[in-house]
Each structure stands twice: as C-alpha cells, then as structure tokens.
Short mmCIF file of C-alpha atoms in Angstrom, two decimals:
data_model
loop_
_atom_site.label_atom_id
_atom_site.label_comp_id
_atom_site.label_asym_id
_atom_site.label_seq_id
_atom_site.Cartn_x
_atom_site.Cartn_y
_atom_site.Cartn_z
CA MET A 1 16.92 85.64 13.73
CA LYS A 2 15.33 87.27 10.79
CA ARG A 3 13.19 85.39 8.34
CA GLU A 4 15.60 85.92 5.47
CA GLN A 5 18.50 84.57 7.51
CA ARG A 6 16.55 81.46 8.51
CA HIS A 7 15.65 80.85 4.89
CA GLU A 8 19.27 81.14 3.83
CA LEU A 9 20.32 78.76 6.61
CA HIS A 10 17.80 76.11 5.55
CA THR A 11 18.85 76.51 1.94
CA HIS A 12 22.47 76.05 2.89
CA GLU A 13 21.71 72.91 4.94
CA LEU A 14 19.70 71.46 2.05
CA GLN A 15 22.54 72.08 -0.35
CA GLU A 16 24.99 70.38 1.99
CA TRP A 17 22.68 67.35 2.39
CA SER A 18 22.21 67.10 -1.37
CA LEU A 19 25.95 67.23 -1.90
CA GLU A 20 26.61 64.58 0.71
CA THR A 21 23.91 62.36 -0.82
CA LYS A 22 25.37 62.79 -4.26
CA LEU A 23 28.82 61.87 -3.05
CA PHE A 24 27.47 58.85 -1.18
CA LEU A 25 25.57 57.57 -4.23
CA GLU A 26 28.55 58.09 -6.46
CA ARG A 27 30.66 56.09 -4.06
CA TYR A 28 28.22 53.31 -3.19
CA ALA A 29 25.88 53.20 -6.18
CA THR A 30 27.17 49.89 -7.50
CA PRO A 31 26.93 48.00 -4.15
CA ILE A 32 23.44 49.42 -3.58
CA ILE A 33 22.23 48.28 -7.01
CA VAL A 34 23.74 44.84 -6.44
CA ALA A 35 22.03 44.57 -3.05
CA VAL A 36 18.66 45.57 -4.45
CA CYS A 37 18.97 43.10 -7.28
CA ALA A 38 19.98 40.39 -4.84
CA VAL A 39 16.93 41.05 -2.69
CA LEU A 40 14.67 40.92 -5.73
CA LEU A 41 16.25 37.69 -6.95
CA LEU A 42 15.95 36.17 -3.50
CA THR A 43 12.29 37.11 -3.32
CA VAL A 44 11.57 35.63 -6.74
CA GLY A 45 13.56 32.51 -5.87
CA ILE A 46 11.62 31.93 -2.66
CA TRP A 47 8.34 32.39 -4.49
CA ALA A 48 9.37 29.95 -7.23
CA TRP A 49 10.63 27.43 -4.68
CA ARG A 50 7.40 27.52 -2.70
CA ARG A 51 5.38 27.14 -5.85
CA ASN A 52 7.50 24.17 -6.92
CA VAL A 53 7.11 22.57 -3.49
CA GLU A 54 3.33 22.96 -3.66
CA GLN A 55 3.19 21.41 -7.12
CA ARG A 56 5.50 18.60 -6.07
CA THR A 57 3.43 17.91 -2.95
CA THR A 58 0.22 17.83 -4.97
CA ALA A 59 1.76 15.41 -7.43
CA ALA A 60 3.02 13.22 -4.57
CA TRP A 61 -0.43 12.95 -2.98
CA ALA A 62 -1.90 12.10 -6.37
CA ARG A 63 0.64 9.31 -6.87
CA LEU A 64 -0.03 7.99 -3.39
CA SER A 65 -3.75 7.90 -4.15
CA ASP A 66 -3.16 5.92 -7.35
CA ALA A 67 -0.62 3.47 -5.88
CA ASN A 68 -1.85 -0.04 -5.04
CA SER A 69 1.23 -2.16 -4.27
CA ALA A 70 4.05 -2.25 -1.74
CA GLU A 71 6.60 -1.52 -4.47
CA GLN A 72 4.80 1.64 -5.58
CA TYR A 73 4.45 2.84 -1.99
CA ALA A 74 8.18 2.28 -1.43
CA GLU A 75 9.08 4.32 -4.53
CA ILE A 76 6.98 7.26 -3.31
CA ALA A 77 8.47 7.07 0.19
CA ASP A 78 12.02 7.10 -1.18
CA GLU A 79 11.40 9.85 -3.74
CA PHE A 80 9.69 12.25 -1.30
CA SER A 81 11.74 11.35 1.75
CA GLY A 82 11.18 13.56 4.78
CA SER A 83 7.70 14.74 3.76
CA GLU A 84 4.31 13.84 5.18
CA VAL A 85 3.50 12.05 1.93
CA ALA A 86 6.57 9.85 2.39
CA ALA A 87 5.48 8.93 5.92
CA TRP A 88 2.05 7.79 4.74
CA ALA A 89 3.59 5.95 1.79
CA ARG A 90 6.01 4.07 4.08
CA LEU A 91 3.12 3.21 6.38
CA ARG A 92 1.06 1.80 3.52
CA GLU A 93 4.04 -0.14 2.22
CA SER A 94 4.55 -1.78 5.60
CA GLU A 95 0.84 -2.49 6.06
CA SER A 96 0.76 -4.07 2.61
CA HIS A 97 3.57 -6.47 3.59
CA LEU A 98 1.74 -7.21 6.84
CA GLN A 99 -1.44 -8.07 4.96
CA ASP A 100 0.46 -10.38 2.62
CA GLY A 101 1.96 -12.15 5.62
CA MET A 102 -1.46 -12.65 7.19
CA GLN A 103 -2.90 -14.06 3.99
CA SER A 104 -0.10 -16.62 3.55
CA ALA A 105 0.27 -17.57 7.24
CA PHE A 106 -1.84 -20.70 6.83
CA SER A 107 -0.51 -21.75 3.44
CA SER A 108 3.21 -20.90 3.26
CA TYR A 109 5.44 -20.47 6.30
CA ASP A 110 8.37 -19.08 4.33
CA ASN A 111 6.31 -16.52 2.42
CA SER A 112 4.53 -15.30 5.52
CA ARG A 113 7.74 -14.90 7.51
CA SER A 114 9.35 -13.01 4.65
CA SER A 115 6.39 -10.62 4.48
CA PHE A 116 6.38 -10.15 8.26
CA ARG A 117 10.09 -9.30 8.23
CA ALA A 118 9.54 -6.74 5.46
CA ALA A 119 6.65 -5.22 7.40
CA GLU A 120 8.67 -5.01 10.60
CA ALA A 121 11.59 -3.35 8.82
CA GLY A 122 9.27 -0.78 7.21
CA PHE A 123 7.52 0.07 10.47
CA ARG A 124 10.82 0.49 12.32
CA LYS A 125 12.26 2.68 9.59
CA LEU A 126 9.19 4.88 9.77
CA LEU A 127 9.24 5.12 13.57
CA ASP A 128 12.95 6.03 13.60
CA GLY A 129 12.31 9.02 11.30
CA ARG A 130 11.59 12.58 12.34
CA GLY A 131 8.46 14.64 11.85
CA VAL A 132 6.15 11.63 11.62
CA PRO A 133 2.49 12.68 12.06
CA PRO A 134 0.96 11.37 15.31
CA MET A 135 -1.69 9.30 13.52
CA VAL A 136 0.93 7.69 11.29
CA ARG A 137 3.06 6.90 14.33
CA GLN A 138 0.14 5.27 16.15
CA ARG A 139 -0.70 3.06 13.19
CA ALA A 140 2.96 2.17 12.71
CA LEU A 141 3.32 1.10 16.35
CA PHE A 142 0.17 -1.00 16.18
CA GLY A 143 1.30 -2.53 12.89
CA LEU A 144 4.71 -3.30 14.38
CA GLY A 145 3.05 -5.01 17.34
CA THR A 146 0.88 -7.06 14.99
CA ALA A 147 3.86 -8.13 12.87
CA LEU A 148 5.87 -9.11 15.95
CA GLU A 149 2.90 -10.98 17.39
CA ALA A 150 2.20 -12.92 14.18
CA SER A 151 5.86 -13.84 13.66
CA SER A 152 6.69 -14.67 17.28
CA SER A 153 9.00 -17.62 17.63
CA GLU A 154 8.07 -20.29 20.20
CA GLY A 155 5.50 -18.01 21.80
CA ALA A 156 7.92 -15.18 22.65
CA LEU A 157 5.41 -12.30 22.73
CA ALA A 158 7.32 -9.74 24.84
CA PRO A 159 8.44 -7.60 21.83
CA ALA A 160 4.86 -7.35 20.60
CA ILE A 161 3.63 -6.36 24.07
CA ASP A 162 6.30 -3.64 24.24
CA ALA A 163 5.15 -2.19 20.93
CA TYR A 164 1.52 -2.11 22.07
CA GLN A 165 2.52 -0.63 25.42
CA GLU A 166 4.39 2.19 23.70
CA ILE A 167 1.11 3.32 22.13
CA ILE A 168 -0.47 3.65 25.57
CA ASP A 169 2.57 5.36 27.07
CA GLU A 170 2.91 7.87 24.27
CA PHE A 171 -0.70 8.56 23.29
CA GLY A 172 -2.76 7.28 26.21
CA GLU A 173 -5.51 4.67 26.49
CA ALA A 174 -8.10 7.10 25.13
CA SER A 175 -6.29 7.43 21.80
CA LEU A 176 -7.56 5.79 18.64
CA TYR A 177 -5.26 2.77 18.98
CA GLY A 178 -4.95 2.90 22.77
CA LYS A 179 -7.93 0.65 23.49
CA PRO A 180 -7.06 -2.02 20.87
CA ALA A 181 -3.47 -2.01 22.13
CA LYS A 182 -4.65 -2.57 25.71
CA GLU A 183 -6.86 -5.46 24.58
CA ARG A 184 -3.99 -7.10 22.70
CA ILE A 185 -1.68 -6.77 25.72
CA ALA A 186 -4.25 -8.48 27.94
CA ALA A 187 -4.72 -11.26 25.39
CA LEU A 188 -1.00 -11.85 24.83
CA LYS A 189 -0.32 -12.12 28.56
CA SER A 190 -2.68 -15.11 28.85
CA PRO A 191 -1.00 -18.56 28.89
CA GLN A 192 -3.40 -19.84 26.23
CA GLN A 193 -2.25 -17.25 23.72
CA SER A 194 1.41 -18.00 24.30
CA GLU A 195 0.78 -21.74 23.96
CA PHE A 196 -1.14 -21.21 20.74
CA TYR A 197 1.64 -19.20 19.09
CA ALA A 198 4.23 -21.73 20.26
CA TRP A 199 2.14 -24.51 18.69
CA PHE A 200 1.48 -22.58 15.50
CA ASP A 201 5.17 -21.75 15.04
CA LYS A 202 5.91 -25.49 14.82
CA GLN A 203 3.37 -26.18 12.08
CA ARG A 204 5.41 -24.65 9.23
CA PRO A 205 2.71 -24.94 6.53
CA LYS A 206 3.85 -25.30 2.93
CA PRO A 207 2.00 -24.42 -0.26
CA ARG A 208 0.10 -27.38 -1.74
CA ASP A 209 0.93 -28.46 -5.28
CA ARG A 210 -1.65 -27.40 -7.81
CA ASP A 211 -3.89 -30.22 -9.00
CA LEU A 212 -3.46 -31.42 -12.57
CA PRO A 213 -6.40 -31.17 -14.95
CA ALA A 214 -8.69 -34.19 -14.78
CA ASP A 215 -7.71 -35.43 -18.23
CA LEU A 216 -3.98 -35.29 -17.39
CA ASP A 217 -3.97 -36.68 -13.87
CA PRO A 218 -2.66 -40.31 -14.02
CA ARG A 219 -4.31 -41.03 -10.69
CA ARG A 220 -7.74 -40.47 -12.26
CA HIS A 221 -7.42 -41.95 -15.76
CA ASP A 222 -5.53 -44.59 -17.66
CA LEU A 223 -3.67 -42.51 -20.23
CA SER A 224 -3.35 -45.51 -22.57
CA ARG A 225 -7.03 -45.18 -23.53
CA PRO A 226 -9.58 -42.41 -23.84
CA PRO A 227 -11.09 -41.19 -20.57
CA PHE A 228 -14.54 -42.72 -21.13
CA GLY A 229 -14.25 -44.85 -18.04
CA SER A 230 -14.68 -41.82 -15.80
CA ASP A 231 -18.44 -41.99 -16.44
CA PRO A 232 -19.94 -45.28 -15.11
CA PHE A 233 -23.03 -44.76 -17.27
CA PHE A 234 -21.19 -44.41 -20.54
CA ARG A 235 -19.15 -46.89 -22.54
CA PRO A 236 -17.27 -46.34 -25.78
CA PRO A 237 -18.83 -47.75 -28.97
CA GLY A 238 -18.50 -51.53 -29.28
CA GLU A 239 -18.46 -52.25 -25.53
CA SER A 240 -21.32 -53.99 -23.80
CA GLY A 241 -22.75 -53.56 -20.38
CA ALA A 242 -24.87 -51.05 -18.57
CA GLY A 243 -24.74 -47.71 -20.21
CA ALA A 244 -23.21 -48.97 -23.46
CA ALA A 245 -23.42 -46.39 -26.22
CA PRO A 246 -25.03 -47.14 -29.61
CA PRO A 247 -22.77 -47.79 -32.60
CA VAL A 248 -23.07 -44.16 -33.63
CA SER A 249 -23.69 -40.93 -31.85
CA ALA A 250 -26.98 -40.18 -33.66
CA THR A 251 -30.35 -41.93 -33.50
CA VAL A 252 -33.56 -41.33 -35.46
CA PRO A 253 -37.08 -42.08 -34.25
CA ILE A 254 -39.40 -44.62 -35.96
CA LEU A 255 -41.97 -42.61 -37.88
CA PRO A 256 -45.51 -43.98 -38.45
CA PRO A 257 -46.58 -44.86 -41.99
CA PRO A 258 -48.22 -42.04 -43.88
CA GLY A 259 -51.94 -41.72 -43.15
CA ASP A 260 -51.86 -43.61 -39.82
CA GLU A 261 -52.99 -41.57 -36.87
CA VAL A 262 -51.19 -41.91 -33.58
CA PRO A 263 -53.33 -41.69 -30.44
CA ALA A 264 -52.45 -38.72 -28.26
CA ASP A 265 -51.96 -40.92 -25.18
CA SER A 266 -49.69 -43.47 -26.86
CA PRO A 267 -46.05 -43.56 -25.69
CA PRO A 268 -43.37 -42.26 -28.05
CA PRO A 269 -41.69 -44.92 -30.21
CA PRO A 270 -38.21 -46.08 -29.24
CA PRO A 271 -35.26 -44.72 -31.18
CA LEU A 272 -33.91 -46.82 -33.99
CA PRO A 273 -30.12 -47.21 -34.12
CA VAL A 274 -28.64 -46.24 -37.41
CA GLU A 275 -25.51 -48.08 -38.36
CA ALA A 276 -22.50 -46.09 -39.35
CA PRO A 277 -21.62 -46.20 -43.07
#
C-alpha cells in the first residue's frame, strides 16, 4: 500500500472516530456531567465528614479531660456513643460510682449499695458493647469484680470470682490486671474472706447525726442561763467560789506615788478592782 493511501485511510478512520465521539457526547453529555458532579460532591462530602469527625473527636477528648464527676462522664458516654471516647467515659463513670461506694461502705449501707449497683450497671453496659479497647475491657472486668465483691450478700463471692477469672481467660495471667485478678480469686476462695463478707453484710452501718454546736446542744448546757458553767474556772459576775470573776471585766494596777522608786526585784502590785458605774 502506498504512502498516500495509508494516509488517507488513517484520516478516514480519525474522522469516523471523531464523528462517533461527537454523537456519543451529544447523546450522553448530560448523564456524564451529572456523574462527574456527583463524584466531586461525594469527594467533598467525605472530606468534610472526616474533618468534622476529627474535630468532634478532639472536642470529646477535651471534655473527657475536663470532666470530674460521674454525671459528666455519663453525658459524654451517651453523646459520643460507639466511640473510643465514650468507652473511656463510661469506664470512668462506673469507677467513680465504685469509689463512692467504697468511701461510704463504713458509714452508710444504703448509699454504698446504691453506688455499687450503679457501678455494676455501668461496667456491664460497657462490657456488652462492641469495639471496646482491650485496656478498657480489662479495667471494666476488674471493676465489675470489685463491685460484686464489695456488695456480696451473705458472703456469696462466686460472681466476683467469675469476673476476675474472665480477665485471666481472655487476657492471660501476664496481662496488666491478670496478676491482681489471680490474687483476688485466691483470697476470695479462703473461708476467712467469705466469713468476713457475711459478717460485714449484717452490720448495715447508718450515717451518724451531725453534732449540734456546743452552745446549742442541750446535753452540754442549760439553755435557761448563759453558758458560763462550761468553764470550771470562770463564774459570772456576782457569784462566789473558785474562779469567780471580778465585778467588771477590766482591772487597773495600783501605781506607786509620784517620786517613789520601786526596787527592780519587788513583785508587781496586785490589780485593784474597779467597780462598775
């Protein structure tokens, strides 16, 4: 084939391709433009969503850092449900209830049991969730075991032992909470520990009434008269006896006559009572 013929053939094929392309674009131009715009919008949307998630996560961690009560931790856990921040917030909420129960165990039975129940519910809710970080899960299991141990009724420690055992089964004895869990299991299986919790459960301590101020407590003072009698070395004016007060609250010393010298080693003169006007 001659060179001129090949050139004409290529030119013809190019013209046909251009015509087919033109017809295709004329027919499908609108769908193509819509598809391109959709891809661009999707890309921008994904970028904006990821940026919003990052900002939201940063704000959540900041709020968790500033929180200092079980109520605040619960709000964060509910607002950011399903996130790692929420898992840590729920853990801190439950541990806060557990700490309150420990602090009131020897002063108020009802308050401590209420706090232990709240702690147990929070730990179980956290452990039933998905995507919980391993460290959070370990702490939650150990906290659950502690709450069940402290609130055991009549020395029934089997639920607490099961919680501690789950740490060992799931994470091993070499894990951070594996060794403490093993130690607690050994302690709870001893008869002495069971007897102690059975005894402590029957004590039911109640909060003691706050003492009245000394000047309002009828057991300390006769309210029909001023509370001078509380001091055995002081008596109100006009009363006799040891520690009786002078007629007035002020005394003046006896001064030597003018010109008389007082030896340096002489004792000071006694005070002279001054009668009230």
